[in-house]
mmCIF file of C-alpha atoms in Angstrom:
data_model
loop_
_atom_site.group_PDB
_atom_site.id
_atom_site.type_symbol
_atom_site.label_atom_id
_atom_site.label_comp_id
_atom_site.label_asym_id
_atom_site.label_seq_id
_atom_site.Cartn_x
_atom_site.Cartn_y
_atom_site.Cartn_z
ATOM 1 C CA MET A 1101 4.761 -8.505 14.729
ATOM 2 C CA VAL A 1102 3.031 -7.629 11.454
ATOM 3 C CA GLN A 1103 1.037 -10.544 9.888
ATOM 4 C CA ILE A 1104 1.992 -11.809 6.492
ATOM 5 C CA ARG A 1105 -1.084 -11.300 4.183
ATOM 6 C CA VAL A 1106 -1.707 -14.145 1.667
ATOM 7 C CA LEU A 1107 -4.117 -13.860 -1.327
ATOM 8 C CA VAL A 1108 -5.662 -17.192 -2.161
ATOM 9 C CA CYS A 1109 -7.249 -17.470 -5.680
ATOM 10 C CA ASP A 1110 -9.283 -20.594 -6.539
ATOM 11 C CA ASP A 1111 -12.579 -20.966 -8.201
ATOM 12 C CA GLU A 1112 -13.543 -23.979 -6.023
ATOM 13 C CA PRO A 1113 -15.057 -22.716 -2.656
ATOM 14 C CA ASP A 1114 -14.119 -25.963 -0.890
ATOM 15 C CA ALA A 1115 -10.578 -25.723 -1.904
ATOM 16 C CA ARG A 1116 -10.357 -22.027 -0.865
ATOM 17 C CA PHE A 1117 -11.835 -22.884 2.508
ATOM 18 C CA LEU A 1118 -9.474 -25.623 3.247
ATOM 19 C CA LEU A 1119 -6.378 -23.651 2.158
ATOM 20 C CA ARG A 1120 -7.526 -20.589 4.210
ATOM 21 C CA SER A 1121 -8.078 -22.681 7.326
ATOM 22 C CA ARG A 1122 -4.556 -24.016 7.089
ATOM 23 C CA LEU A 1123 -3.055 -20.626 6.542
ATOM 24 C CA VAL A 1124 -4.988 -19.045 9.306
ATOM 25 C CA SER A 1125 -3.831 -21.897 11.729
ATOM 26 C CA LEU A 1126 -0.305 -21.039 10.706
ATOM 27 C CA GLY A 1127 -0.809 -17.317 11.632
ATOM 28 C CA TYR A 1128 -1.328 -15.777 8.224
ATOM 29 C CA ASP A 1129 -3.861 -13.026 7.336
ATOM 30 C CA VAL A 1130 -5.818 -14.347 4.341
ATOM 31 C CA LEU A 1131 -7.701 -12.606 1.401
ATOM 32 C CA GLU A 1132 -9.766 -14.578 -0.980
ATOM 33 C CA ALA A 1133 -10.399 -14.303 -4.822
ATOM 34 C CA SER A 1134 -12.577 -16.691 -6.831
ATOM 35 C CA ASP A 1135 -11.062 -16.013 -10.275
ATOM 36 C CA GLY A 1136 -8.103 -14.518 -11.974
ATOM 37 C CA ASP A 1137 -9.809 -11.097 -12.632
ATOM 38 C CA GLU A 1138 -10.631 -10.757 -8.977
ATOM 39 C CA CYS A 1139 -7.119 -11.798 -8.003
ATOM 40 C CA VAL A 1140 -5.435 -9.183 -10.261
ATOM 41 C CA ARG A 1141 -7.855 -6.465 -8.940
ATOM 42 C CA ILE A 1142 -7.325 -7.200 -5.217
ATOM 43 C CA ALA A 1143 -3.574 -7.443 -5.654
ATOM 44 C CA ALA A 1144 -3.397 -4.165 -7.202
ATOM 45 C CA ASN A 1145 -5.511 -2.373 -4.635
ATOM 46 C CA ASP A 1146 -4.674 -4.107 -1.274
ATOM 47 C CA PRO A 1147 -1.376 -4.804 0.389
ATOM 48 C CA VAL A 1148 -0.555 -8.372 -0.280
ATOM 49 C CA ASP A 1149 2.702 -10.300 0.506
ATOM 50 C CA ILE A 1150 2.161 -13.431 -1.393
ATOM 51 C CA VAL A 1151 -0.306 -14.853 -3.907
ATOM 52 C CA ILE A 1152 -1.413 -18.398 -4.099
ATOM 53 C CA LEU A 1153 -2.939 -18.988 -7.420
ATOM 54 C CA ASP A 1154 -4.870 -22.028 -8.822
ATOM 55 C CA VAL A 1155 -3.677 -22.907 -12.352
ATOM 56 C CA SER A 1156 -6.958 -24.153 -13.723
ATOM 57 C CA MET A 1157 -9.838 -21.515 -13.621
ATOM 58 C CA PRO A 1158 -12.426 -20.485 -16.060
ATOM 59 C CA ARG A 1159 -12.159 -17.142 -17.943
ATOM 60 C CA MET A 1160 -8.751 -15.856 -16.735
ATOM 61 C CA ASP A 1161 -6.779 -18.834 -15.692
ATOM 62 C CA GLY A 1162 -3.724 -18.979 -13.344
ATOM 63 C CA PHE A 1163 -1.222 -18.461 -16.229
ATOM 64 C CA LEU A 1164 -3.011 -15.302 -17.452
ATOM 65 C CA ALA A 1165 -3.395 -13.887 -14.057
ATOM 66 C CA CYS A 1166 0.322 -14.439 -13.340
ATOM 67 C CA ALA A 1167 1.249 -12.605 -16.499
ATOM 68 C CA GLU A 1168 -1.075 -9.771 -15.562
ATOM 69 C CA LEU A 1169 0.402 -9.527 -12.061
ATOM 70 C CA ARG A 1170 4.076 -9.490 -13.537
ATOM 71 C CA ARG A 1171 3.083 -6.702 -16.039
ATOM 72 C CA ASN A 1172 1.677 -4.351 -13.375
ATOM 73 C CA PRO A 1173 4.402 -2.299 -11.627
ATOM 74 C CA ARG A 1174 2.545 -2.311 -8.426
ATOM 75 C CA THR A 1175 2.099 -6.083 -8.298
ATOM 76 C CA ARG A 1176 5.060 -7.472 -10.144
ATOM 77 C CA HIS A 1177 7.215 -7.765 -6.908
ATOM 78 C CA ILE A 1178 4.584 -10.087 -5.237
ATOM 79 C CA PRO A 1179 5.629 -13.690 -4.803
ATOM 80 C CA ILE A 1180 3.428 -16.043 -6.766
ATOM 81 C CA VAL A 1181 2.829 -19.595 -5.748
ATOM 82 C CA PHE A 1182 0.941 -21.916 -8.322
ATOM 83 C CA LEU A 1183 -1.570 -24.349 -6.803
ATOM 84 C CA THR A 1184 -2.001 -27.441 -8.905
ATOM 85 C CA ALA A 1185 -3.314 -30.980 -8.974
ATOM 86 C CA LEU A 1186 -0.868 -33.839 -8.718
ATOM 87 C CA ARG A 1187 -1.285 -34.543 -12.418
ATOM 88 C CA THR A 1188 0.037 -31.312 -13.656
ATOM 89 C CA SER A 1189 2.472 -31.747 -16.442
ATOM 90 C CA ARG A 1190 6.198 -30.809 -16.514
ATOM 91 C CA ASP A 1191 5.336 -28.469 -19.529
ATOM 92 C CA ASP A 1192 2.756 -26.572 -17.426
ATOM 93 C CA ARG A 1193 5.236 -26.301 -14.446
ATOM 94 C CA VAL A 1194 7.922 -24.799 -16.863
ATOM 95 C CA LYS A 1195 5.444 -22.458 -18.354
ATOM 96 C CA GLY A 1196 4.339 -21.193 -14.970
ATOM 97 C CA LEU A 1197 8.011 -20.631 -13.827
ATOM 98 C CA ARG A 1198 8.745 -18.772 -17.058
ATOM 99 C CA LEU A 1199 5.835 -16.433 -16.466
ATOM 100 C CA GLY A 1200 7.167 -15.455 -13.146
ATOM 101 C CA ALA A 1201 5.913 -18.013 -10.646
ATOM 102 C CA ASP A 1202 8.124 -18.590 -7.679
ATOM 103 C CA GLU A 1203 6.878 -21.939 -6.481
ATOM 104 C CA TYR A 1204 4.426 -24.765 -7.049
ATOM 105 C CA LEU A 1205 2.178 -26.440 -4.478
ATOM 106 C CA VAL A 1206 -0.302 -29.424 -4.850
ATOM 107 C CA LYS A 1207 -3.712 -28.822 -3.504
ATOM 108 C CA ASP A 1208 -3.575 -31.277 -0.625
ATOM 109 C CA VAL A 1209 -0.186 -30.164 0.623
ATOM 110 C CA ASP A 1210 0.723 -30.986 4.138
ATOM 111 C CA PRO A 1211 0.340 -27.942 6.655
ATOM 112 C CA GLU A 1212 3.896 -28.280 7.775
ATOM 113 C CA GLU A 1213 5.213 -28.409 4.138
ATOM 114 C CA LEU A 1214 2.986 -25.475 3.221
ATOM 115 C CA ALA A 1215 4.430 -23.386 6.053
ATOM 116 C CA ALA A 1216 7.993 -24.249 5.017
ATOM 117 C CA ARG A 1217 7.502 -23.605 1.326
ATOM 118 C CA LEU A 1218 5.887 -20.153 2.024
ATOM 119 C CA GLU A 1219 8.632 -19.103 4.425
ATOM 120 C CA THR A 1220 11.217 -20.099 1.876
ATOM 121 C CA VAL A 1221 9.479 -18.144 -0.894
ATOM 122 C CA LEU A 1222 9.268 -15.089 1.332
ATOM 123 C CA ARG A 1223 12.858 -15.180 2.300
ATOM 124 C CA ARG A 1224 13.945 -15.594 -1.316
ATOM 125 C CA THR A 1225 11.703 -12.990 -2.993
ATOM 126 C CA VAL A 1226 10.624 -10.138 -0.487
ATOM 127 C CA GLY A 1227 13.085 -7.294 -0.361
ATOM 128 C CA PRO A 1228 13.086 -4.403 2.009
ATOM 129 C CA VAL A 1229 12.890 -1.706 -0.758
ATOM 130 C CA GLU A 1230 9.775 -3.019 -2.409
ATOM 131 C CA THR A 1231 7.255 -3.182 0.399
ATOM 132 C CA ASN A 1232 7.122 -1.173 3.694
ATOM 133 C CA PRO A 1233 7.382 -3.777 6.424
ATOM 134 C CA LEU A 1234 5.058 -1.743 8.768
ATOM 135 C CA THR A 1235 2.113 -0.886 6.481
ATOM 136 C CA HIS A 1236 2.713 -3.580 3.719
ATOM 137 C CA LEU A 1237 2.298 -0.826 1.134
ATOM 138 C CA PRO A 1238 4.576 -0.490 -1.965
ATOM 139 C CA GLY A 1239 7.765 1.301 -1.315
ATOM 140 C CA ASN A 1240 10.011 3.718 -3.114
ATOM 141 C CA ALA A 1241 10.890 1.601 -6.195
ATOM 142 C CA VAL A 1242 7.274 0.715 -6.914
ATOM 143 C CA VAL A 1243 6.048 4.296 -6.227
ATOM 144 C CA THR A 1244 8.754 5.692 -8.674
ATOM 145 C CA GLU A 1245 7.717 3.109 -11.338
ATOM 146 C CA GLU A 1246 3.993 3.944 -10.928
ATOM 147 C CA ILE A 1247 4.448 7.659 -11.290
ATOM 148 C CA GLU A 1248 6.865 7.244 -14.316
ATOM 149 C CA SER A 1249 4.446 4.942 -16.025
ATOM 150 C CA ARG A 1250 1.799 7.719 -15.744
ATOM 151 C CA ILE A 1251 4.067 10.258 -17.147
ATOM 152 C CA ARG A 1252 4.923 7.913 -20.122
ATOM 153 C CA LYS A 1253 1.176 7.476 -20.964
ATOM 154 C CA ARG A 1254 0.657 11.241 -21.144
ATOM 155 C CA GLU A 1255 -2.738 10.895 -19.578
ATOM 156 C CA PRO A 1256 -4.062 13.249 -16.904
ATOM 157 C CA PHE A 1257 -3.328 12.121 -13.317
ATOM 158 C CA ALA A 1258 -2.855 13.643 -9.876
ATOM 159 C CA VAL A 1259 -0.170 12.810 -7.189
ATOM 160 C CA ALA A 1260 -0.977 13.481 -3.669
ATOM 161 C CA TRP A 1261 1.956 13.723 -1.189
ATOM 162 C CA ALA A 1262 0.679 13.136 2.465
ATOM 163 C CA ASP A 1263 2.581 13.472 5.715
ATOM 164 C CA LEU A 1264 1.845 14.107 9.276
ATOM 165 C CA ASP A 1265 2.100 17.462 11.083
ATOM 166 C CA ASN A 1266 4.131 17.376 14.221
ATOM 167 C CA PHE A 1267 5.030 13.681 13.813
ATOM 168 C CA SER A 1268 8.649 13.962 15.190
ATOM 169 C CA ALA A 1269 7.224 15.782 18.311
ATOM 170 C CA PHE A 1270 4.743 12.762 18.732
ATOM 171 C CA ASN A 1271 7.575 10.352 18.656
ATOM 172 C CA ASP A 1272 9.562 12.319 21.166
ATOM 173 C CA ARG A 1273 6.602 12.584 23.418
ATOM 174 C CA TYR A 1274 5.268 8.937 23.154
ATOM 175 C CA GLY A 1275 8.085 6.923 21.732
ATOM 176 C CA PHE A 1276 8.463 4.925 18.479
ATOM 177 C CA ALA A 1277 6.036 2.134 19.229
ATOM 178 C CA ARG A 1278 3.080 4.586 19.470
ATOM 179 C CA GLY A 1279 4.458 6.515 16.502
ATOM 180 C CA ASP A 1280 4.233 3.175 14.498
ATOM 181 C CA LYS A 1281 0.562 2.884 15.530
ATOM 182 C CA LEU A 1282 0.050 6.415 14.181
ATOM 183 C CA ILE A 1283 1.729 5.473 10.787
ATOM 184 C CA VAL A 1284 -0.406 2.221 10.676
ATOM 185 C CA GLU A 1285 -3.593 4.321 11.233
ATOM 186 C CA THR A 1286 -2.570 6.856 8.669
ATOM 187 C CA ALA A 1287 -2.150 4.038 6.128
ATOM 188 C CA ALA A 1288 -5.620 2.722 7.007
ATOM 189 C CA ILE A 1289 -7.120 6.185 6.547
ATOM 190 C CA LEU A 1290 -5.579 6.836 3.209
ATOM 191 C CA ARG A 1291 -6.651 3.350 2.040
ATOM 192 C CA GLU A 1292 -10.177 3.895 3.322
ATOM 193 C CA SER A 1293 -10.344 7.317 1.592
ATOM 194 C CA LEU A 1294 -9.064 5.963 -1.705
ATOM 195 C CA LYS A 1295 -11.486 3.164 -1.807
ATOM 196 C CA LEU A 1296 -14.369 5.625 -1.037
ATOM 197 C CA PHE A 1297 -13.386 8.326 -3.490
ATOM 198 C CA GLY A 1298 -10.956 6.852 -5.905
ATOM 199 C CA GLU A 1299 -11.340 4.348 -8.661
ATOM 200 C CA GLU A 1300 -9.953 1.042 -9.856
ATOM 201 C CA GLY A 1301 -6.319 1.666 -10.880
ATOM 202 C CA ASP A 1302 -5.483 4.258 -8.240
ATOM 203 C CA PHE A 1303 -2.308 3.618 -6.252
ATOM 204 C CA LEU A 1304 -1.254 4.149 -2.610
ATOM 205 C CA GLY A 1305 2.383 3.793 -1.550
ATOM 206 C CA HIS A 1306 4.613 4.367 1.498
ATOM 207 C CA LEU A 1307 7.945 6.030 1.013
ATOM 208 C CA GLY A 1308 8.902 5.592 4.710
ATOM 209 C CA GLY A 1309 8.362 7.404 7.933
ATOM 210 C CA ASP A 1310 5.208 9.545 7.669
ATOM 211 C CA ASP A 1311 5.551 10.020 3.948
ATOM 212 C CA PHE A 1312 2.812 8.491 1.721
ATOM 213 C CA VAL A 1313 1.983 8.815 -1.984
ATOM 214 C CA VAL A 1314 -1.329 8.520 -3.654
ATOM 215 C CA VAL A 1315 -1.708 8.383 -7.467
ATOM 216 C CA SER A 1316 -5.284 9.001 -8.598
ATOM 217 C CA THR A 1317 -7.288 11.072 -11.037
ATOM 218 C CA VAL A 1318 -7.391 14.752 -11.311
ATOM 219 C CA GLU A 1319 -11.167 14.755 -10.554
ATOM 220 C CA ARG A 1320 -11.022 12.657 -7.544
ATOM 221 C CA SER A 1321 -7.863 13.375 -5.761
ATOM 222 C CA ALA A 1322 -9.083 16.438 -3.951
ATOM 223 C CA ALA A 1323 -12.159 14.622 -2.349
ATOM 224 C CA MET A 1324 -9.991 11.724 -1.333
ATOM 225 C CA ALA A 1325 -7.496 14.030 0.329
ATOM 226 C CA GLU A 1326 -10.203 16.052 2.143
ATOM 227 C CA HIS A 1327 -11.752 12.824 3.572
ATOM 228 C CA ALA A 1328 -8.397 11.642 4.743
ATOM 229 C CA VAL A 1329 -7.766 14.932 6.578
ATOM 230 C CA LYS A 1330 -11.277 14.681 8.116
ATOM 231 C CA LEU A 1331 -10.746 11.127 9.408
ATOM 232 C CA GLY A 1332 -7.395 12.147 10.845
ATOM 233 C CA ARG A 1333 -8.925 14.975 12.860
ATOM 234 C CA GLU A 1334 -11.391 12.364 14.237
ATOM 235 C CA ARG A 1335 -9.079 9.410 14.910
ATOM 236 C CA PHE A 1336 -5.612 10.707 15.723
ATOM 237 C CA PRO A 1337 -6.665 12.426 19.120
ATOM 238 C CA LEU A 1338 -7.407 8.859 20.338
ATOM 239 C CA LEU A 1339 -3.724 7.983 20.190
ATOM 240 C CA TYR A 1340 -2.889 10.771 22.640
ATOM 241 C CA ASP A 1341 -2.975 10.572 26.397
ATOM 242 C CA LEU A 1342 -6.149 12.035 27.950
ATOM 243 C CA ASP A 1343 -4.449 15.194 29.184
ATOM 244 C CA ASP A 1344 -2.950 16.082 25.928
ATOM 245 C CA ARG A 1345 -6.196 15.249 24.004
ATOM 246 C CA SER A 1346 -8.244 17.480 26.458
ATOM 247 C CA ARG A 1347 -5.916 20.371 25.865
ATOM 248 C CA GLY A 1348 -5.660 19.903 22.235
ATOM 249 C CA TYR A 1349 -1.910 19.984 22.294
ATOM 250 C CA MET A 1350 1.147 18.225 23.796
ATOM 251 C CA ARG A 1351 4.085 19.759 25.542
ATOM 252 C CA THR A 1352 7.794 19.034 24.914
ATOM 253 C CA LEU A 1353 11.134 20.732 25.878
ATOM 254 C CA ASP A 1354 13.617 22.012 23.287
ATOM 255 C CA ARG A 1355 17.361 21.787 23.647
ATOM 256 C CA ASN A 1356 17.474 24.812 25.931
ATOM 257 C CA GLY A 1357 14.858 23.428 28.162
ATOM 258 C CA LYS A 1358 12.032 25.763 26.969
ATOM 259 C CA GLN A 1359 8.589 24.345 26.840
ATOM 260 C CA ILE A 1360 7.050 24.018 23.442
ATOM 261 C CA GLU A 1361 3.292 23.299 22.705
ATOM 262 C CA HIS A 1362 2.552 21.083 19.660
ATOM 263 C CA PRO A 1363 -1.022 20.925 18.332
ATOM 264 C CA ILE A 1364 -2.678 17.466 17.795
ATOM 265 C CA THR A 1365 -1.099 15.910 14.570
ATOM 266 C CA ASN A 1366 -3.052 15.579 11.428
ATOM 267 C CA ILE A 1367 -2.554 14.744 7.786
ATOM 268 C CA SER A 1368 -1.257 17.393 5.308
ATOM 269 C CA VAL A 1369 -1.651 16.676 1.611
ATOM 270 C CA ALA A 1370 -0.051 18.365 -1.347
ATOM 271 C CA ILE A 1371 -1.621 17.526 -4.667
ATOM 272 C CA VAL A 1372 0.159 18.084 -7.932
ATOM 273 C CA GLN A 1373 -1.790 17.669 -11.148
ATOM 274 C CA SER A 1374 -0.529 16.654 -14.554
ATOM 275 C CA ARG A 1375 -2.433 17.212 -17.825
ATOM 276 C CA GLY A 1376 -0.580 16.276 -20.942
ATOM 277 C CA GLN A 1377 3.082 16.995 -20.926
ATOM 278 C CA ARG A 1378 3.679 19.076 -17.841
ATOM 279 C CA PHE A 1379 6.166 16.605 -16.314
ATOM 280 C CA GLN A 1380 8.995 14.771 -17.999
ATOM 281 C CA ASN A 1381 10.217 12.686 -14.940
ATOM 282 C CA ILE A 1382 9.416 12.004 -11.345
ATOM 283 C CA LEU A 1383 12.009 14.604 -10.119
ATOM 284 C CA GLN A 1384 9.742 17.411 -11.624
ATOM 285 C CA VAL A 1385 6.691 15.958 -9.900
ATOM 286 C CA ALA A 1386 8.491 15.730 -6.500
ATOM 287 C CA ASP A 1387 9.755 19.280 -6.874
ATOM 288 C CA ALA A 1388 6.275 20.645 -7.475
ATOM 289 C CA ALA A 1389 4.890 18.640 -4.539
ATOM 290 C CA ASN A 1390 7.627 19.832 -2.240
ATOM 291 C CA GLU A 1391 6.719 23.402 -3.205
ATOM 292 C CA MET A 1392 3.080 22.670 -2.298
ATOM 293 C CA LYS A 1393 4.074 21.090 0.913
ATOM 294 C CA ARG A 1394 6.045 24.096 2.013
ATOM 295 C CA ARG A 1395 3.024 26.273 1.262
ATOM 296 C CA ALA A 1396 0.831 23.894 3.434
ATOM 297 C CA LYS A 1397 3.327 24.109 6.400
ATOM 298 C CA THR A 1398 3.197 27.919 6.321
ATOM 299 C CA ASN A 1399 -0.645 27.826 6.547
ATOM 300 C CA PRO A 1400 -1.202 25.325 9.543
ATOM 301 C CA GLY A 1401 -4.618 23.768 9.580
ATOM 302 C CA SER A 1402 -5.036 24.030 5.753
ATOM 303 C CA GLY A 1403 -4.932 20.242 5.246
ATOM 304 C CA VAL A 1404 -4.990 20.141 1.550
ATOM 305 C CA VAL A 1405 -3.138 22.297 -1.023
ATOM 306 C CA ILE A 1406 -3.459 21.813 -4.812
ATOM 307 C CA ASP A 1407 -1.174 22.835 -7.586
ATOM 308 C CA ARG A 1408 -3.432 23.323 -10.602
ATOM 309 C CA ARG A 1409 -0.852 24.898 -12.957
ATOM 310 C CA VAL A 1410 -0.754 23.400 -16.383
ATOM 311 C CA HIS A 1411 2.993 24.116 -17.155
#
């Protein structure tokens, strides 16, 4: 079962420690932020299922952080729970709810009540389209909004479509449970590569299956993709049985009983660059990426192909 990841934001270290301890004891995976700016940054760049946000903080308070999270297409779907003192006024509670908060908790909430309230919020707000349940990455709707937002801004950007070579054969050979492990490892590799070579504001989404999307800058996308391919070559063989790993390929049978050899899977990345007004909508971006993906598949082992056309 995939752990639910909670981002706790409070400027008081003792309060964060207490809440973190309670959440961990309930089986949650916990990230921490010490102010609103850090909270907004982490939520935009790491897969998070729910945010618990202190209302009263210096610089960017909880209300401002909530508004920022709701403005950003990659974070606006995340449930937000405000953390308050007992003396919080009715007006403040109404203000928070109008900004997009989903629930209020007092700071000394009982662990049993904490668990019940978080479960209720998650049931009420988390939908299957917005976040992939296996990788916790943003799904189709958020990916679409992210790319369309970049198109509207008319600023240069690059979209990298990543998928796995021979993934269907891997599933046939080893089963869906190990296939899920391969998908989770792919997400980890892309996330690691983006953190190393990307910059703040870059985006990683999971369309489903073995299809991932990275939105980055024209200048950094190629280095990110090359690093991901390199990590895949190093790590994916470890998910194969020793015999297949030693041979460098696995064997399956086709419908006619003929033996087929499939090389060790790796990541293929098709990068489409947009400068100025090349694209008018996401369908044009997807068409260009599919053309690049077909080119990559006809040249096995190439790893990364880039469409540098301006028009």
